[in-house]
Structures are given as C-alpha cells and as structure tokens.
Amino acid sequence: MGHHDCHEKTDDPNLTEYDIILNSSGGKDSQAMLDVVCRRAADAGVLDRITVLHCALGRVEWPGTADLARRQALHYGVRYEERHREQGDLLTQVRQRGRWPSATARYCTSDQKLGPARKLVTQLVNELGAIDRPAQVLNCMGLRAQESRARLKKAKLSPDHTASNGRREVCTWLPIHEWSETEVWQHIRASGVPYHPAYDAGMTRLSCSLCILGSRADLLRAARLRPDLAAEYARIEDEIGHRFRNDMSMAEIITGANP
C-alpha cells in the first residue's frame, strides 16, 4: 500500500490505495458516477472497499429516493449506508433559523449532507482498526462542471484538509466532472440500472423536490407533482417571514403551477 497524495498530476486515482465512499443522492449524476467507479473497482478487485452513502433528506426529497439509492448499490454488490442529520430535517432547520438556504448560504448541503458524510468517514476509519499508517479515504461525488461556474472551477482530484487528520487522509474525487448531461444519460441507459421516475415526469434535477437552486420550470413542475409539500413550504414562508427565494416566493410558485 503506497502512500498516495492528491496533489499528484493525475486526475485518476489508483483505487487499490483507498477505501472509497460514493455519495449517492439517488440522482442521475451520482448514478452515472456509481456505475463508472464500481466498474473500475471491480476491474481492480477492490469492490469490497466501496461504501455507498445516501444522506436521507426525509420528506423534502422525492419519495422513493433512499430506496432507489439502496437498490442501485445492491445492483453493484457494494455496501450501502444511509445517514441523516441527527438534529432534524431541512424544514425543521429552516424554522429554527428563520431563513431559507440560498446560493450563497447553502447550509442545507453542509449540514444535511457533508456533516453526516464526515461522520461516516470516521466510522470507516475506526472499522479499519489499528493500521500502521493514516487511512486513505477517497470521497467521490457526482458533481459536473457543466452545472455551475463554481463547479467548473473545482479540481477533479483534491485533498480535503478539513476532513483529514493524523488518522486519515481524505481526497475528494469527481469522476464525471467533465461529462455532459447527454453522456450521463447514455451511461445510465446502457447500464440498465433503474433511475428515479421524477426524471420521466420532466424534472431535470433530483435533489430536494423544491430546491432553492432549481430552475423556474423545475420548481413549477415539482409544486404540481407534490402540492402538499409546496403548501407546507408556503406555510413556513409565512411563519418565518422570509421568501423561499428573492426572485420568487413559494406562494408565487404555487400560483404559477396552477394557473
């Protein structure tokens, strides 16, 4: 087991040197990433080192998402772990804070996903027991450059200093960073693994059903598909006196969804 450093020139890590976490939202990008990494790990004989992590978001995510993430992991024969934020779900958090998350303050991602993921890293390292070197953890995410300017700037392979310590070195890997949406779907269709039905209902992203970063079309569609959830968001909006988004309130989204 050679010591590995994420600063190396290569974008493609040697999977035999790591324990691997695949962050799966159950959405199309993590599904394509799962396929790519599991195939490579199988070729390298290290499929047993993969753990798929789904951070369950409860009622704000599309129904059936956690179950689908589990089934996808099962398809590749890899371990599946589900986590959620212990202190309550996103809507509980919005009520406590009195504000919705925003593109500049995405506490939803940091608290609902990154926090639970970090705890899993600790658990995996503890399971490895007394190895005589820092554990090498490869944390894989299905982020794509095409999705946003912030994502475009991210390195494909980078050290995660905040998650690393004397017992572990954590690297973040974005295996499908340069892929287009078309490539993602080609891959999924070729794999034959089931994907979430929300896409066939016209959604372009999975994530939270009503995501603060969603396009107007996605938000209107989601409000039509999940009217009860949209109504709950509108009630919270009233309760805390803060709009879901500066440019459109949930009340406006609901009105637009049911003209």
CSV table of C-alpha atoms in Angstrom, one decimal:
chain,number,residue,atom,x,y,z
A,1,MET,CA,0.0,0.0,0.0
A,2,GLY,CA,1.9,3.0,-1.2
A,3,HIS,CA,1.4,6.4,0.3
A,4,HIS,CA,-0.7,8.5,-2.0
A,5,ASP,CA,-1.0,12.2,-2.4
A,6,CYS,CA,-3.9,14.0,-4.1
A,7,HIS,CA,-1.6,16.7,-5.3
A,8,GLU,CA,-0.2,14.3,-7.9
A,9,LYS,CA,-0.6,15.3,-11.6
A,10,THR,CA,-3.0,12.6,-12.3
A,11,ASP,CA,-6.8,13.1,-12.2
A,12,ASP,CA,-7.3,9.3,-11.9
A,13,PRO,CA,-6.6,7.9,-8.5
A,14,ASN,CA,-5.3,4.3,-8.1
A,15,LEU,CA,-8.3,2.7,-6.5
A,16,THR,CA,-6.3,0.0,-4.8
A,17,GLU,CA,-4.8,2.6,-2.5
A,18,TYR,CA,-8.1,3.7,-0.9
A,19,ASP,CA,-11.2,3.0,1.0
A,20,ILE,CA,-13.9,4.5,-1.2
A,21,ILE,CA,-17.1,6.4,-0.3
A,22,LEU,CA,-19.6,7.1,-3.1
A,23,ASN,CA,-22.0,9.9,-2.2
A,24,SER,CA,-25.3,9.0,-3.8
A,25,SER,CA,-28.3,11.3,-3.9
A,26,GLY,CA,-30.1,8.7,-6.0
A,27,GLY,CA,-30.0,11.3,-8.8
A,28,LYS,CA,-28.7,10.9,-12.4
A,29,ASP,CA,-25.1,12.2,-11.8
A,30,SER,CA,-24.4,10.0,-8.7
A,31,GLN,CA,-25.9,7.1,-10.6
A,32,ALA,CA,-23.6,7.5,-13.5
A,33,MET,CA,-20.6,8.0,-11.1
A,34,LEU,CA,-21.6,4.8,-9.2
A,35,ASP,CA,-21.5,2.9,-12.5
A,36,VAL,CA,-18.1,4.2,-13.5
A,37,VAL,CA,-16.4,3.8,-10.1
A,38,CYS,CA,-17.9,0.3,-9.4
A,39,ARG,CA,-16.8,-1.0,-12.8
A,40,ARG,CA,-13.3,0.3,-12.2
A,41,ALA,CA,-13.2,-1.0,-8.7
A,42,ALA,CA,-14.4,-4.4,-9.9
A,43,ASP,CA,-11.6,-4.5,-12.5
A,44,ALA,CA,-9.1,-3.6,-9.8
A,45,GLY,CA,-10.5,-6.2,-7.5
A,46,VAL,CA,-11.5,-3.7,-4.7
A,47,LEU,CA,-15.3,-3.6,-5.0
A,48,ASP,CA,-15.3,-4.7,-1.3
A,49,ARG,CA,-13.8,-1.3,-0.4
A,50,ILE,CA,-16.7,0.7,-1.6
A,51,THR,CA,-19.4,2.1,0.6
A,52,VAL,CA,-22.3,4.0,-1.0
A,53,LEU,CA,-23.6,6.7,1.3
A,54,HIS,CA,-27.1,8.2,0.9
A,55,CYS,CA,-27.8,11.2,3.1
A,56,ALA,CA,-31.5,10.9,3.5
A,57,LEU,CA,-33.4,14.2,3.4
A,58,GLY,CA,-36.7,12.9,4.6
A,59,ARG,CA,-39.9,14.4,3.2
A,60,VAL,CA,-38.1,17.1,1.2
A,61,GLU,CA,-36.6,14.6,-1.1
A,62,TRP,CA,-38.6,12.8,-3.8
A,63,PRO,CA,-40.5,9.8,-2.4
A,64,GLY,CA,-38.6,6.5,-3.1
A,65,THR,CA,-35.2,8.2,-3.4
A,66,ALA,CA,-33.5,6.4,-0.5
A,67,ASP,CA,-34.9,3.0,-1.5
A,68,LEU,CA,-33.7,3.6,-5.1
A,69,ALA,CA,-30.2,4.6,-3.8
A,70,ARG,CA,-30.1,1.3,-1.9
A,71,ARG,CA,-31.3,-0.7,-4.9
A,72,GLN,CA,-28.6,0.9,-7.1
A,73,ALA,CA,-25.9,0.0,-4.6
A,74,LEU,CA,-27.3,-3.6,-4.4
A,75,HIS,CA,-27.1,-3.9,-8.2
A,76,TYR,CA,-23.3,-3.4,-8.0
A,77,GLY,CA,-23.0,-5.6,-4.9
A,78,VAL,CA,-21.5,-2.9,-2.7
A,79,ARG,CA,-22.2,-1.8,0.9
A,80,TYR,CA,-24.9,0.7,1.4
A,81,GLU,CA,-25.1,3.1,4.4
A,82,GLU,CA,-27.8,5.7,5.0
A,83,ARG,CA,-27.4,8.7,7.2
A,84,HIS,CA,-29.4,11.8,8.1
A,85,ARG,CA,-28.9,14.9,10.1
A,86,GLU,CA,-29.5,13.9,13.8
A,87,GLN,CA,-30.8,17.4,14.8
A,88,GLY,CA,-33.7,17.3,12.4
A,89,ASP,CA,-34.6,17.7,8.7
A,90,LEU,CA,-34.3,20.7,6.5
A,91,LEU,CA,-37.7,22.2,7.2
A,92,THR,CA,-37.1,21.9,11.0
A,93,GLN,CA,-33.8,23.7,10.3
A,94,VAL,CA,-35.5,26.5,8.2
A,95,ARG,CA,-38.0,27.1,11.1
A,96,GLN,CA,-35.1,27.2,13.6
A,97,ARG,CA,-33.0,29.6,11.6
A,98,GLY,CA,-35.9,31.7,10.4
A,99,ARG,CA,-34.4,31.8,6.9
A,100,TRP,CA,-34.3,29.6,3.8
A,101,PRO,CA,-30.9,28.5,2.4
A,102,SER,CA,-29.6,30.4,-0.6
A,103,ALA,CA,-27.0,30.0,-3.2
A,104,THR,CA,-24.6,32.0,-1.0
A,105,ALA,CA,-25.6,30.3,2.2
A,106,ARG,CA,-26.2,26.7,1.4
A,107,TYR,CA,-26.4,25.4,4.9
A,108,CYS,CA,-28.6,22.7,3.6
A,109,THR,CA,-25.7,21.0,1.8
A,110,SER,CA,-23.2,21.5,4.6
A,111,ASP,CA,-25.5,20.3,7.4
A,112,GLN,CA,-27.7,17.8,5.7
A,113,LYS,CA,-25.0,16.1,3.6
A,114,LEU,CA,-21.4,17.0,4.4
A,115,GLY,CA,-21.9,16.6,8.2
A,116,PRO,CA,-23.3,13.1,8.1
A,117,ALA,CA,-20.7,12.1,5.4
A,118,ARG,CA,-17.9,13.2,7.7
A,119,LYS,CA,-19.2,11.0,10.5
A,120,LEU,CA,-19.2,8.0,8.1
A,121,VAL,CA,-15.6,8.7,7.3
A,122,THR,CA,-14.8,8.5,11.0
A,123,GLN,CA,-16.7,5.2,11.3
A,124,LEU,CA,-15.0,3.6,8.4
A,125,VAL,CA,-11.6,4.6,9.6
A,126,ASN,CA,-12.4,3.1,13.1
A,127,GLU,CA,-13.5,-0.1,11.4
A,128,LEU,CA,-10.1,-0.4,9.7
A,129,GLY,CA,-8.7,-0.6,13.2
A,130,ALA,CA,-5.0,-0.3,14.1
A,131,ILE,CA,-3.4,0.1,10.7
A,132,ASP,CA,0.1,1.5,10.9
A,133,ARG,CA,-0.4,4.4,8.6
A,134,PRO,CA,-3.1,7.1,8.1
A,135,ALA,CA,-6.1,5.5,6.4
A,136,GLN,CA,-6.6,6.8,2.8
A,137,VAL,CA,-10.2,7.7,2.0
A,138,LEU,CA,-11.4,8.6,-1.5
A,139,ASN,CA,-14.6,10.6,-1.2
A,140,CYS,CA,-16.4,10.5,-4.6
A,141,MET,CA,-19.1,13.0,-5.7
A,142,GLY,CA,-21.1,13.2,-8.9
A,143,LEU,CA,-20.5,17.0,-9.4
A,144,ARG,CA,-20.2,18.1,-13.0
A,145,ALA,CA,-18.5,21.3,-14.3
A,146,GLN,CA,-21.5,21.9,-16.7
A,147,GLU,CA,-23.8,22.6,-13.8
A,148,SER,CA,-22.4,25.8,-12.4
A,149,ARG,CA,-19.4,28.2,-12.5
A,150,ALA,CA,-18.5,27.2,-9.0
A,151,ARG,CA,-18.4,23.5,-10.1
A,152,LEU,CA,-16.4,24.3,-13.2
A,153,LYS,CA,-13.5,25.6,-11.1
A,154,LYS,CA,-13.3,22.5,-8.9
A,155,ALA,CA,-10.3,20.2,-9.3
A,156,LYS,CA,-11.1,16.7,-10.3
A,157,LEU,CA,-8.9,15.3,-7.6
A,158,SER,CA,-8.1,17.4,-4.5
A,159,PRO,CA,-7.1,16.9,-0.8
A,160,ASP,CA,-9.9,17.6,1.7
A,161,HIS,CA,-7.9,19.2,4.5
A,162,THR,CA,-10.9,19.8,6.8
A,163,ALA,CA,-11.8,16.1,6.8
A,164,SER,CA,-8.2,14.9,7.1
A,165,ASN,CA,-6.3,14.4,10.4
A,166,GLY,CA,-3.5,12.3,11.8
A,167,ARG,CA,-5.5,9.1,11.4
A,168,ARG,CA,-6.8,9.7,7.9
A,169,GLU,CA,-6.1,11.4,4.6
A,170,VAL,CA,-9.2,12.2,2.7
A,171,CYS,CA,-9.2,13.0,-1.0
A,172,THR,CA,-12.2,14.3,-3.0
A,173,TRP,CA,-12.6,12.8,-6.5
A,174,LEU,CA,-15.1,14.0,-9.1
A,175,PRO,CA,-15.1,11.1,-11.6
A,176,ILE,CA,-17.6,12.5,-14.1
A,177,HIS,CA,-16.6,16.2,-13.7
A,178,GLU,CA,-16.2,16.8,-17.4
A,179,TRP,CA,-19.2,14.8,-18.6
A,180,SER,CA,-22.2,16.4,-20.3
A,181,GLU,CA,-25.8,15.6,-19.3
A,182,THR,CA,-26.2,13.6,-22.5
A,183,GLU,CA,-23.2,11.4,-21.6
A,184,VAL,CA,-24.7,10.8,-18.1
A,185,TRP,CA,-28.0,9.6,-19.6
A,186,GLN,CA,-26.3,7.4,-22.2
A,187,HIS,CA,-24.3,5.7,-19.5
A,188,ILE,CA,-27.4,5.2,-17.3
A,189,ARG,CA,-29.4,3.7,-20.2
A,190,ALA,CA,-26.5,1.4,-21.1
A,191,SER,CA,-26.2,0.2,-17.5
A,192,GLY,CA,-29.8,-0.9,-17.3
A,193,VAL,CA,-30.0,0.2,-13.7
A,194,PRO,CA,-33.3,1.8,-12.7
A,195,TYR,CA,-33.3,5.6,-12.3
A,196,HIS,CA,-35.8,7.8,-10.5
A,197,PRO,CA,-39.2,8.3,-12.1
A,198,ALA,CA,-39.2,12.1,-11.3
A,199,TYR,CA,-37.0,12.5,-14.4
A,200,ASP,CA,-39.6,10.9,-16.7
A,201,ALA,CA,-42.1,13.3,-15.0
A,202,GLY,CA,-40.0,16.1,-16.5
A,203,MET,CA,-37.6,17.1,-13.7
A,204,THR,CA,-34.1,18.0,-14.8
A,205,ARG,CA,-32.6,17.5,-11.3
A,206,LEU,CA,-33.5,15.3,-8.4
A,207,SER,CA,-32.1,16.7,-5.1
A,208,CYS,CA,-34.7,18.3,-2.9
A,209,SER,CA,-38.1,18.3,-4.7
A,210,LEU,CA,-38.3,22.0,-4.2
A,211,CYS,CA,-34.7,23.1,-4.4
A,212,ILE,CA,-33.7,26.8,-3.8
A,213,LEU,CA,-31.2,26.3,-6.8
A,214,GLY,CA,-33.9,24.8,-9.0
A,215,SER,CA,-34.9,26.3,-12.3
A,216,ARG,CA,-38.3,28.0,-12.5
A,217,ALA,CA,-39.6,25.2,-14.7
A,218,ASP,CA,-38.4,22.5,-12.2
A,219,LEU,CA,-40.0,24.4,-9.3
A,220,LEU,CA,-43.4,24.8,-11.0
A,221,ARG,CA,-43.3,21.1,-12.0
A,222,ALA,CA,-42.4,20.0,-8.5
A,223,ALA,CA,-45.2,22.1,-7.0
A,224,ARG,CA,-47.6,20.4,-9.3
A,225,LEU,CA,-46.2,16.9,-8.5
A,226,ARG,CA,-46.1,17.5,-4.8
A,227,PRO,CA,-48.8,20.1,-3.9
A,228,ASP,CA,-48.8,19.1,-0.2
A,229,LEU,CA,-45.1,19.7,0.2
A,230,ALA,CA,-45.3,23.0,-1.7
A,231,ALA,CA,-48.2,24.1,0.6
A,232,GLU,CA,-46.1,23.3,3.7
A,233,TYR,CA,-43.2,25.4,2.3
A,234,ALA,CA,-45.6,28.3,1.7
A,235,ARG,CA,-46.8,28.0,5.3
A,236,ILE,CA,-43.3,28.1,6.6
A,237,GLU,CA,-42.6,31.1,4.4
A,238,ASP,CA,-45.5,32.9,6.1
A,239,GLU,CA,-44.4,31.7,9.6
A,240,ILE,CA,-40.8,32.9,9.4
A,241,GLY,CA,-41.5,36.0,7.2
A,242,HIS,CA,-38.7,35.1,4.7
A,243,ARG,CA,-39.3,34.3,1.0
A,244,PHE,CA,-38.2,30.9,-0.4
A,245,ARG,CA,-36.2,32.8,-3.0
A,246,ASN,CA,-35.7,36.5,-3.5
A,247,ASP,CA,-36.9,36.3,-7.1
A,248,MET,CA,-39.9,34.0,-6.4
A,249,SER,CA,-41.8,33.1,-3.3
A,250,MET,CA,-43.3,29.6,-2.8
A,251,ALA,CA,-46.7,31.3,-2.9
A,252,GLU,CA,-45.9,32.6,-6.4
A,253,ILE,CA,-44.6,29.2,-7.5
A,254,ILE,CA,-47.8,27.6,-6.4
A,255,THR,CA,-49.9,30.2,-8.2
A,256,GLY,CA,-47.7,29.7,-11.3
A,257,ALA,CA,-48.0,25.9,-11.1
A,258,ASN,CA,-51.9,26.0,-11.0
A,259,PRO,CA,-52.9,28.8,-13.4
